[in-house]
Coordinates of C-alpha atoms in Angstrom, one line a residue:
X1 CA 0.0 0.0 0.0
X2 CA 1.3 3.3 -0.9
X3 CA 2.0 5.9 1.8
X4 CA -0.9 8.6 1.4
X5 CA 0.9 11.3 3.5
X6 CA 0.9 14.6 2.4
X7 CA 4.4 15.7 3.9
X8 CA 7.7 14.0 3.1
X9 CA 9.2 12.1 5.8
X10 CA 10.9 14.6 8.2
X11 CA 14.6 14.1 8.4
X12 CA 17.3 15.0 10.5
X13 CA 18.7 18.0 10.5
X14 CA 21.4 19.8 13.1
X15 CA 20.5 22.4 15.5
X16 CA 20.9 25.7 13.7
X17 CA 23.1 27.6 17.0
X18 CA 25.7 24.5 17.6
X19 CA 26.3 23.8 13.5
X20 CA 26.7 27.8 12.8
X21 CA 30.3 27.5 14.9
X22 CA 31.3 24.4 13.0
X23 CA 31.8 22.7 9.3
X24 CA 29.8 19.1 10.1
X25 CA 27.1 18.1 7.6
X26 CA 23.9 20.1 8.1
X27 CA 21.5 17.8 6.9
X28 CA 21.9 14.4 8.9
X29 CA 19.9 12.0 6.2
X30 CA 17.5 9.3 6.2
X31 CA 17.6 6.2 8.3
X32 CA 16.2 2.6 6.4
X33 CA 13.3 2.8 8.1
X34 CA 12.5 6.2 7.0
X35 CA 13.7 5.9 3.7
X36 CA 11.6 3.4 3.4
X37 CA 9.0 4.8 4.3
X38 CA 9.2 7.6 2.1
X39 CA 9.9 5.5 -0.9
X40 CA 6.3 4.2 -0.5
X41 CA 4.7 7.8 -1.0
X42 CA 6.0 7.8 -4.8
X43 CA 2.9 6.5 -6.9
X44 CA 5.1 4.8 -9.4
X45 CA 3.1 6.9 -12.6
X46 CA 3.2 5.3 -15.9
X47 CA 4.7 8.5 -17.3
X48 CA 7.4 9.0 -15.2
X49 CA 7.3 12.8 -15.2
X50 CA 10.3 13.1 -12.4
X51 CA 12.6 11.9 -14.9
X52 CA 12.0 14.1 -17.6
X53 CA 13.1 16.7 -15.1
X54 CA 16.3 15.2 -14.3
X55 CA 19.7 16.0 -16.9
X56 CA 20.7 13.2 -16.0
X57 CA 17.4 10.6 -17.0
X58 CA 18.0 8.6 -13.4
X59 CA 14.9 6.0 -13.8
X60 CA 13.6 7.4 -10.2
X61 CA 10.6 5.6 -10.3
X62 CA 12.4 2.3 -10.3
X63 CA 15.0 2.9 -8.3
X64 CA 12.4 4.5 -5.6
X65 CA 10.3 0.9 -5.9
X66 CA 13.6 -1.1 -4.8
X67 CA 14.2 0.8 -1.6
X68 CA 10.0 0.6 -0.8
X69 CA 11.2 -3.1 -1.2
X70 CA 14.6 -2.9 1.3
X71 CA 16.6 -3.3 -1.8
X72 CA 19.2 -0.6 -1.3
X73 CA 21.7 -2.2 -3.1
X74 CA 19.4 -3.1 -6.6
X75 CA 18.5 0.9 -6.0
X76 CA 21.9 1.8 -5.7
X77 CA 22.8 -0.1 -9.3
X78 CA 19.7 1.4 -10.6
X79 CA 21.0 5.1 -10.2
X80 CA 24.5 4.4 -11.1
X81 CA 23.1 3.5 -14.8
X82 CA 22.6 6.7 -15.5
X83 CA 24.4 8.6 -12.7
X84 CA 28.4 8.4 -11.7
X85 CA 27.8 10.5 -8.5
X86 CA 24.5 9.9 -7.2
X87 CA 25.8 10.6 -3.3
X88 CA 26.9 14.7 -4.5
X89 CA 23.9 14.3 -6.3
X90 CA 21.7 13.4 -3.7
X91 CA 23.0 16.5 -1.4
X92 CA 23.5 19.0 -4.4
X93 CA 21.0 18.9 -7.0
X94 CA 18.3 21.6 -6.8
X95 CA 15.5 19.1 -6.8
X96 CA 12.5 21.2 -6.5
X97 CA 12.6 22.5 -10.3
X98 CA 13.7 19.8 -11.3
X99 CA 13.1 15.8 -10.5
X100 CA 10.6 17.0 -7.3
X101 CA 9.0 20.0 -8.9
X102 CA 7.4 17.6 -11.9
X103 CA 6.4 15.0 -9.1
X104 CA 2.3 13.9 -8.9
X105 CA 2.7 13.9 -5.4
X106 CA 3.9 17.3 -5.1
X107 CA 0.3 18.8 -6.7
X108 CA -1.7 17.7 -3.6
X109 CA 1.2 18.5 -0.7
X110 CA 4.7 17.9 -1.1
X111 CA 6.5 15.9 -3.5
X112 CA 8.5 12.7 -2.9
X113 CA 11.9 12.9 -1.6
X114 CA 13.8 12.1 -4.9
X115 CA 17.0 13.7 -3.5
X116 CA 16.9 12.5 0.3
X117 CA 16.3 9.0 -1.1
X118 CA 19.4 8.9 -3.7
X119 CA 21.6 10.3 -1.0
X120 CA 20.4 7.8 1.3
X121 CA 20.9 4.8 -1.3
X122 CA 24.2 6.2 -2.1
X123 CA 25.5 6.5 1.8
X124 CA 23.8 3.2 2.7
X125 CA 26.0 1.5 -0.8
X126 CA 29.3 3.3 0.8
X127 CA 29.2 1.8 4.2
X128 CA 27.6 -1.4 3.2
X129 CA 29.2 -2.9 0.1
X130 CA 32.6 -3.2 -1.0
X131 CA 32.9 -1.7 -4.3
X132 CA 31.9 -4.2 -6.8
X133 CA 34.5 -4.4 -9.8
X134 CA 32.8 -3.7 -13.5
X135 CA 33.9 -6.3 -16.3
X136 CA 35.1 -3.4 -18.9
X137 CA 36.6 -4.5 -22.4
X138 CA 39.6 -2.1 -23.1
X139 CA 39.2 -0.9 -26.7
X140 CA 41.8 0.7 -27.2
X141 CA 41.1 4.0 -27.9
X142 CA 42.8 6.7 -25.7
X143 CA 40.4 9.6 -24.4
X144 CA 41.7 13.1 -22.5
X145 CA 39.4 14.9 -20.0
X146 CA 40.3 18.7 -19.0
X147 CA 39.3 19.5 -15.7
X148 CA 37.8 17.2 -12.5
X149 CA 34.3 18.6 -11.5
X150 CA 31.3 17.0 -12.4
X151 CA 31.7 17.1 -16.3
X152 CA 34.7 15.7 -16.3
X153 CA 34.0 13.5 -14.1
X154 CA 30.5 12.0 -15.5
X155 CA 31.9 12.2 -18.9
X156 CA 35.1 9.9 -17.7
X157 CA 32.8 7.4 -15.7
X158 CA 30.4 6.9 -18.9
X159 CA 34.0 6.6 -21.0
X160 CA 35.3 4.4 -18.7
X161 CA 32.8 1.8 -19.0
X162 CA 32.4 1.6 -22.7
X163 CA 36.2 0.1 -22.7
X164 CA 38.2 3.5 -23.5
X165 CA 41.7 4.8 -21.8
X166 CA 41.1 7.4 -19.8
X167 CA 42.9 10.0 -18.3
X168 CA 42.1 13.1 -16.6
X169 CA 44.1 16.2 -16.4
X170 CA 43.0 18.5 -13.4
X171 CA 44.6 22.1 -12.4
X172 CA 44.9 22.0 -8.6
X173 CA 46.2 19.3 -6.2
X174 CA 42.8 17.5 -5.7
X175 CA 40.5 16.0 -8.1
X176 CA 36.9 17.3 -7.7
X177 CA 36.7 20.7 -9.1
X178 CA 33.6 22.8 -7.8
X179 CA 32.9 20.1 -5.3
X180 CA 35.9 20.4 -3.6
X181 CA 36.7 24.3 -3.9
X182 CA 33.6 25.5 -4.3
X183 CA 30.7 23.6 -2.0
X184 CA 31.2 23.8 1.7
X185 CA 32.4 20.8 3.9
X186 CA 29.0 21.4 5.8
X187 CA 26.9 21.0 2.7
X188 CA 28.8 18.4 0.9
X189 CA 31.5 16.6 3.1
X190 CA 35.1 16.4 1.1
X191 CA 35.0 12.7 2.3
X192 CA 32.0 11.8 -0.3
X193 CA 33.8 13.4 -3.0
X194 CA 37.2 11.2 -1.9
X195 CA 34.9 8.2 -2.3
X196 CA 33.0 9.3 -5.9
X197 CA 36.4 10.1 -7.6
X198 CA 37.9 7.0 -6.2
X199 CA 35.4 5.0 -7.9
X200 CA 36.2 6.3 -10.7
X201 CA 39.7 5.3 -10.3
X202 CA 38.4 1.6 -9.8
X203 CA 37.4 1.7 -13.6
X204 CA 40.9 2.0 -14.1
X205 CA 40.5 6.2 -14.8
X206 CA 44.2 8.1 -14.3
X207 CA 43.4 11.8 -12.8
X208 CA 47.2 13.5 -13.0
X209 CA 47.1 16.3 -10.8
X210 CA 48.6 19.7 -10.7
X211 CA 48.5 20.3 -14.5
X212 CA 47.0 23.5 -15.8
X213 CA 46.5 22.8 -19.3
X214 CA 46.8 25.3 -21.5
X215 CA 50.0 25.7 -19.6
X216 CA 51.7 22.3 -20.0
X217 CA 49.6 20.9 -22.5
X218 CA 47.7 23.0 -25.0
X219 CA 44.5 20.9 -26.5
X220 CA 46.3 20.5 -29.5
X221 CA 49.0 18.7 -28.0
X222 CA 47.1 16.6 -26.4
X223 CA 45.7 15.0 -29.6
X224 CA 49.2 14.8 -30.8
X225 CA 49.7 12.7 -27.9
X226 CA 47.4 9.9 -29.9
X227 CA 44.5 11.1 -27.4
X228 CA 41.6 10.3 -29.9
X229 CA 39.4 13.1 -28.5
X230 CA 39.8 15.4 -25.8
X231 CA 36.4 16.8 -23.3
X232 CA 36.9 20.3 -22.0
X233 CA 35.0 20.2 -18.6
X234 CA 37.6 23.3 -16.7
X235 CA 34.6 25.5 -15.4
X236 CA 33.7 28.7 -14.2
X237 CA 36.7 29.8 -12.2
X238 CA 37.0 33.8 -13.6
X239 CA 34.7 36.0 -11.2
X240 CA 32.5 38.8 -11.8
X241 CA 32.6 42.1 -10.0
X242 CA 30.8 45.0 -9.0
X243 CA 33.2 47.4 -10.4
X244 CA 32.0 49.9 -7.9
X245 CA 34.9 52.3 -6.0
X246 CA 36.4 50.4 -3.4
X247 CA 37.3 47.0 -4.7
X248 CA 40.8 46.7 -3.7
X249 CA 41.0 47.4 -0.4
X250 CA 42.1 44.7 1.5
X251 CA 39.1 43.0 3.3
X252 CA 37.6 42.4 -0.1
X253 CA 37.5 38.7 -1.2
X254 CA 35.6 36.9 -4.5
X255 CA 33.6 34.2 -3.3
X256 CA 35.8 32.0 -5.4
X257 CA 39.2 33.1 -3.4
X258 CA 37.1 32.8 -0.2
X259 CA 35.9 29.4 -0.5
X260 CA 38.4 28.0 -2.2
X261 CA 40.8 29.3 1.0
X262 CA 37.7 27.7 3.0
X263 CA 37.0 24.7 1.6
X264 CA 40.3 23.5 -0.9
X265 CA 42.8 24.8 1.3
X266 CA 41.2 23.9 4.8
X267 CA 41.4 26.9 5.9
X268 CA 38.8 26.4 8.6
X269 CA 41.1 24.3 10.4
X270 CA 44.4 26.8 10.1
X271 CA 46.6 26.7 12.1
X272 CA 46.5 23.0 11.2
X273 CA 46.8 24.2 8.0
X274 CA 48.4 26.7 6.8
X275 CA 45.7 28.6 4.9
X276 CA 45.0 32.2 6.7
X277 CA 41.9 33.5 6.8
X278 CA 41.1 36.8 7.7
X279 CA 37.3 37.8 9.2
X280 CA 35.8 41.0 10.4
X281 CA 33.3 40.9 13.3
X282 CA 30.7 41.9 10.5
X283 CA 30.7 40.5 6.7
X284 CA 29.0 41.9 3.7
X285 CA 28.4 39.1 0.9
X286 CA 27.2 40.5 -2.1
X287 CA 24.8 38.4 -4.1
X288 CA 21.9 35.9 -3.9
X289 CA 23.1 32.8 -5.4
X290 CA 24.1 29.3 -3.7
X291 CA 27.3 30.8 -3.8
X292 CA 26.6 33.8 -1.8
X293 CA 24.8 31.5 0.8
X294 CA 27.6 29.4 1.2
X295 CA 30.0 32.3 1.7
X296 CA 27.8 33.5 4.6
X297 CA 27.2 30.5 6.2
X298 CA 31.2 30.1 5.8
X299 CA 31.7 33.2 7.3
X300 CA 29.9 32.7 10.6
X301 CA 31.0 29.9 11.2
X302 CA 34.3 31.3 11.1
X303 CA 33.7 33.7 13.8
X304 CA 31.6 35.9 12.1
X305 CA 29.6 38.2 14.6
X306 CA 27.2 39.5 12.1
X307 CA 26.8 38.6 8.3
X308 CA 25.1 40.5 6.0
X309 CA 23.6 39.1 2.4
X310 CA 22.8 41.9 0.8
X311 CA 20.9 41.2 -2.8
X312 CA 19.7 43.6 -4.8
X313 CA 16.0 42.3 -5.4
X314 CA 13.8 40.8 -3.3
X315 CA 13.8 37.3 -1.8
X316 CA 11.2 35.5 -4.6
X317 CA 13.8 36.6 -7.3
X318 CA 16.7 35.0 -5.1
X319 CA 18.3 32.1 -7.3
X320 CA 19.4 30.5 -4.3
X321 CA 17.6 27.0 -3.4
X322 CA 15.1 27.1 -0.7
X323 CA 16.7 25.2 1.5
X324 CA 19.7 26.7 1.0
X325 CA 18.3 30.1 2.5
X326 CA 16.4 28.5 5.0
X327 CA 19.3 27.0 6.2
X328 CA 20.9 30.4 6.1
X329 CA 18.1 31.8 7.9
X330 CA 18.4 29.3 10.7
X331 CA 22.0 29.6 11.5
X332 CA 21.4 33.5 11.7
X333 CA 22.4 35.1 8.5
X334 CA 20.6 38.3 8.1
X335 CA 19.0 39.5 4.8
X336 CA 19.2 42.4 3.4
X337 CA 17.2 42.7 0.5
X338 CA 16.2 45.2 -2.5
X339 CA 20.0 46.8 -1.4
X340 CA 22.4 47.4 -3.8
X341 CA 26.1 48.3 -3.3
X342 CA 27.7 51.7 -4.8
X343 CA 30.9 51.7 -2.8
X344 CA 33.4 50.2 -0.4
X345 CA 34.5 52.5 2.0
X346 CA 38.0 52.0 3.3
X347 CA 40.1 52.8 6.3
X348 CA 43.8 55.6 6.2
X349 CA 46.0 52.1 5.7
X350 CA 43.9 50.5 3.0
X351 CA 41.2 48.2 5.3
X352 CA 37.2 47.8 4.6
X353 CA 35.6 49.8 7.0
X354 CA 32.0 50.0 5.6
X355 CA 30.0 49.6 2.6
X356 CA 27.8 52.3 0.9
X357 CA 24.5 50.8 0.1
X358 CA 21.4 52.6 -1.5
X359 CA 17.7 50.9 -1.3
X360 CA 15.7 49.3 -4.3
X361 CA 12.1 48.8 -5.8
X362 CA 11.4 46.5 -8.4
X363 CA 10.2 47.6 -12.0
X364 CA 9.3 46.0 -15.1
X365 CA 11.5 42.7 -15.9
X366 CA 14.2 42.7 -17.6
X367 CA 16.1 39.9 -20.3
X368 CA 16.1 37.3 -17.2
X369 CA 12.7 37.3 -16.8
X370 CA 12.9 38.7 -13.6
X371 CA 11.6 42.4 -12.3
X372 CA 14.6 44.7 -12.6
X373 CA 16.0 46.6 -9.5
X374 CA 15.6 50.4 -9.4
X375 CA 17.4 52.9 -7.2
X376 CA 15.2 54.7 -4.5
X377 CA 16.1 58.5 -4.7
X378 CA 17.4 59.6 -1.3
X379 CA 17.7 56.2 0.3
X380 CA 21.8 56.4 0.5
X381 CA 23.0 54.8 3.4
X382 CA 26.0 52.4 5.0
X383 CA 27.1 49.7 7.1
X384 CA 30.2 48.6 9.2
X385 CA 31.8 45.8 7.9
X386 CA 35.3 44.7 7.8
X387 CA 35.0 42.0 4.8
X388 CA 33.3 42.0 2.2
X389 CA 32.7 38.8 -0.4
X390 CA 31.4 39.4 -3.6
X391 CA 29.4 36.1 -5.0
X392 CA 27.1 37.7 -8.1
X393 CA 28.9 35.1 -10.4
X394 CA 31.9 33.3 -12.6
X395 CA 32.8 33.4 -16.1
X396 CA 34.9 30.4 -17.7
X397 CA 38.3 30.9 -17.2
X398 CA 40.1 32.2 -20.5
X399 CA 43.0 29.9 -20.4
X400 CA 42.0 27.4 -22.7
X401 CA 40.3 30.1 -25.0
X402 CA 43.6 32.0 -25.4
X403 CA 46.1 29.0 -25.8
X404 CA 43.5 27.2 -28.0
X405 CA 44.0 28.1 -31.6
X406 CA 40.8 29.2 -33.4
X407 CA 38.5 27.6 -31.0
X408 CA 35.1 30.0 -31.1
X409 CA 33.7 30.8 -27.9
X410 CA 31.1 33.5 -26.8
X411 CA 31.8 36.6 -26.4
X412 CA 31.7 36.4 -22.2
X413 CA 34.0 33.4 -22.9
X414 CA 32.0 30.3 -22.8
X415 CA 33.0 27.8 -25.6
X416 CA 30.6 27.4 -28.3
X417 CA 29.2 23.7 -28.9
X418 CA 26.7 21.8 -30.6
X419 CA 24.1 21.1 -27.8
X420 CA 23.1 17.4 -28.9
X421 CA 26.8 16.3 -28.9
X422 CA 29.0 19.2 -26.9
X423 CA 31.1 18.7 -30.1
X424 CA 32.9 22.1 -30.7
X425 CA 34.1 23.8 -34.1
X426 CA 37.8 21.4 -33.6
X427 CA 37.5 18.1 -35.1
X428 CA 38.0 15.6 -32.0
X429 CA 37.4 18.8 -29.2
X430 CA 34.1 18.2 -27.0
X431 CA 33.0 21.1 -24.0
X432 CA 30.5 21.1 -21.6
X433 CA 29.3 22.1 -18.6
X434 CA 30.6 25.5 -16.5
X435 CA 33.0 26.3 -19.1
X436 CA 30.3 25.8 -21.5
X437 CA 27.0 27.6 -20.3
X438 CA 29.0 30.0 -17.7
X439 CA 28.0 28.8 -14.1
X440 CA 25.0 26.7 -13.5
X441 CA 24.5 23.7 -11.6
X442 CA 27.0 20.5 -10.9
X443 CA 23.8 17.9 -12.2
X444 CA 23.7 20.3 -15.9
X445 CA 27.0 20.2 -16.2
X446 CA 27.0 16.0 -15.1
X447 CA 24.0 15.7 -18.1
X448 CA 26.4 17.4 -20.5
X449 CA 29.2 15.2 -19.4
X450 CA 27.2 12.3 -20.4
X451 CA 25.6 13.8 -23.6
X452 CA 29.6 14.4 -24.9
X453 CA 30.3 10.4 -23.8
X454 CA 27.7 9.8 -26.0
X455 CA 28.9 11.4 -28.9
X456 CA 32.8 10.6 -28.4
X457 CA 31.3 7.0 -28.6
X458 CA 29.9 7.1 -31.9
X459 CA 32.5 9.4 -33.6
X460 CA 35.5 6.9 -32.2
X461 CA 33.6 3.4 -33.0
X462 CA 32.8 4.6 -36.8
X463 CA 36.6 5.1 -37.2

């Protein structure tokens, strides 16, 4: 018999005043009886609407079914046919526009727990199973991968298991890409990642680290290196700014330094290691992005008296995820909103001091669809900070652009592809994710990851 109730399964979460002084997972997961028993709230619908809604096609429906039954391990197998990193996944992914907001479920209450459920599968396979080995065929065929997040990363896995070499060539000292530098230890625990990437490794992937390319290698060498294609999956690592007055005084961090100090370089655990990190009593971070909520929920948790999101339109226009600001809301973040920056104020020897701020109103929307911000005559004002983080975006990093000879890109940098295949305008070159579409979210980029396997496959086997 199905479960009838209107309201997922409740799950575990840590108290909001003890996690906001330290990096442990937020969210504490399901336990088998609960997953369970959420698993029998899905109605198992002949048209399957929750996968349409997923980039990544994972048959949820079936997968769901097996863990109703107690069969982690089946459901487990059933997400890894279509996704490499269902435990990032199940933590990550912004179910509820995509897999969660199509759900029947959700029109009469809330919808299943599509995301609780594959993290729960995925944690329950970790502790529970030694990792099974895969019967692969080599065929031969030698296949390079630029850059470790989740492109890279899905696009190796799906290579991996169709028979071809392949090696992965990532920038800094650990593989993972946005998952390690960019998501928070509290969000996303580095330990998951360790174990994703390393199962990887058991399909007999190589990930050489340390190696910029574009740098050591350009993409042309690679492919005289008899790699028979080559996946460009290096990101959004280039970061926006306000370019208001102010910007270079110190106390002024990207959200890209800050949480890549944070999170790659363990800074929250200096002097252990040696990553300083310096924050005010009170933090500005500019924006209203995940991004942006992570910095702030870094931030106080680094010591952090008061932080300040400040976001220029109002919270319904906030791309953040919902729990994502909830969260934020918990742990004491406050919100400043319909508040844009104009200026960083700055102390005699070069320090933030404060930040100039003037109110907003909404008008009529703009290109994004959403209402655009307006400045409110005579509403000037400012407030005492000592850092400020700016999170309103990244651009793809230009390295590969510049050292990449007559590759087209956009004109904001992203690499121009063929959407069906991620093929790009050099024979043998495939792109996706960040790099591609500028930043977005780790389960697109995973989908284009996949959709370039895809097409490597069939140009390589007609040759």
């Amino acid at each position: 018999m199905p479960n009838m109730s209107l309201k997922k399964v409740p799950i575990s979460e840590r108290n909001p005043q003890v996690r906001n002084k330290n990096f442990l997972e937020v969210v504490l997961g399901y336990t088998e009886a609960s997953a369970i028993e959420e698993a029998k709230r899905c109605l198992q619908c002949k048209h399957k609407p929750c996968v349409q809604g997923c980039p990544v096609n994972v048959k949820i429906p079936e997968f769901i079914k097996l863990v109703a039954e107690g069969d982690f391990q089946g459901a487990y197998h059933k997400i890894k046919e279509t996704n490499s990193l269902p435990a990032v996944c199940g933590r990550v992914c912004p179910q509820e526009n995509q897999c969660e907001g199509l759900c029947v479920r959700g029109k009469k209450g809330e919808p299943v727990g599509v995301g609780r459920l594959e993290r729960f599968v995925a944690d329950w396979y970790m502790e529970n199973v030694q990792e099974e080995k895969i019967d692969i065929q080599p065929n031969g065929k030698k296949v390079a991968i630029v850059g470790s997040g989740p492109a890279g990363l899905s696009c190796a896995g799906d290579l991996a298991k169709m028979g071809y070499e392949v090696t992965i060539f990532e920038a800094f000292h650990t593989p993972g890409g946005v998952l390690v530098y960019g998501i928070p230890e509290f969000r996303l625990p580095k330990e998951i990642v360790n174990k994703e990437v390393q199962s990887l490794q058991n399909l007999g992937v190589t990930i050489k680290n340390n190696m910029v390319i574009g740098r050591i290698y350009s993409i042309d060498e690679l492919i005289e290196e008899d790699f028979e294609a080559v996946f460009v999956g290096t990101g959004a690592g280039l970061p926006n700014f306000l370019n208001i007055p102010g910007e270079n005084l110190n106390g002024v961090y990207t959200a890209n330094e800050f949480l890549t100090r944070v999170n790659l370089m363990k800074a929250y655990k200096f002097p252990e290691y040696d990553t300083p990190i310096r924050i005010g009593k009170k933090v500005a971070v500019i924006g209203g992005g995940n991004v942006a909520m992570d910095a702030a929920r870094s931030a106080k948790r680094l010591g952090a008296e008061e932080v300040y999101i400040i976001y220029r339109r109002s919270e319904e226009e906030m791309p953040a995820r919902l729990e994502e600001v909830h969260h934020a809301k918990e742990e004491g973040i406050i919100f400043k909103l319909l508040v844009n920056p104009t200026e960083i104020l700055g102390t005699e020897d070069g320090w933030v001091e404060a930040i100039k701020c003037i109110d907003m109103e909404l008008g009529q929307p703009d290109d994004s669809g959403r209402r655009r911000p307006v400045p409110k005559e005579g509403s000037e004002h400012q407030l005492e900070v000592e850092t400020v983080i700016i999170a309103i975006g990244q651009s793809p990093n230009p390295l590969i652009k510049s050292t990449t000879k007559g590759l087209k890109t956009q004109k904001w940098g992203g690499i121009l592809v063929e959407e069906e295949t991620g093929a790009t305008n050099k024979p043998g070159v495939y792109a996706g994710g960040d790099a591609v579409t500028g930043a977005a979210t780790v389960i697109l980029a995973m989908g284009a990851g996949k959709t370039a396997a895809r097409a490597i496959h069939e140009q390589l086997m007609v040759k």
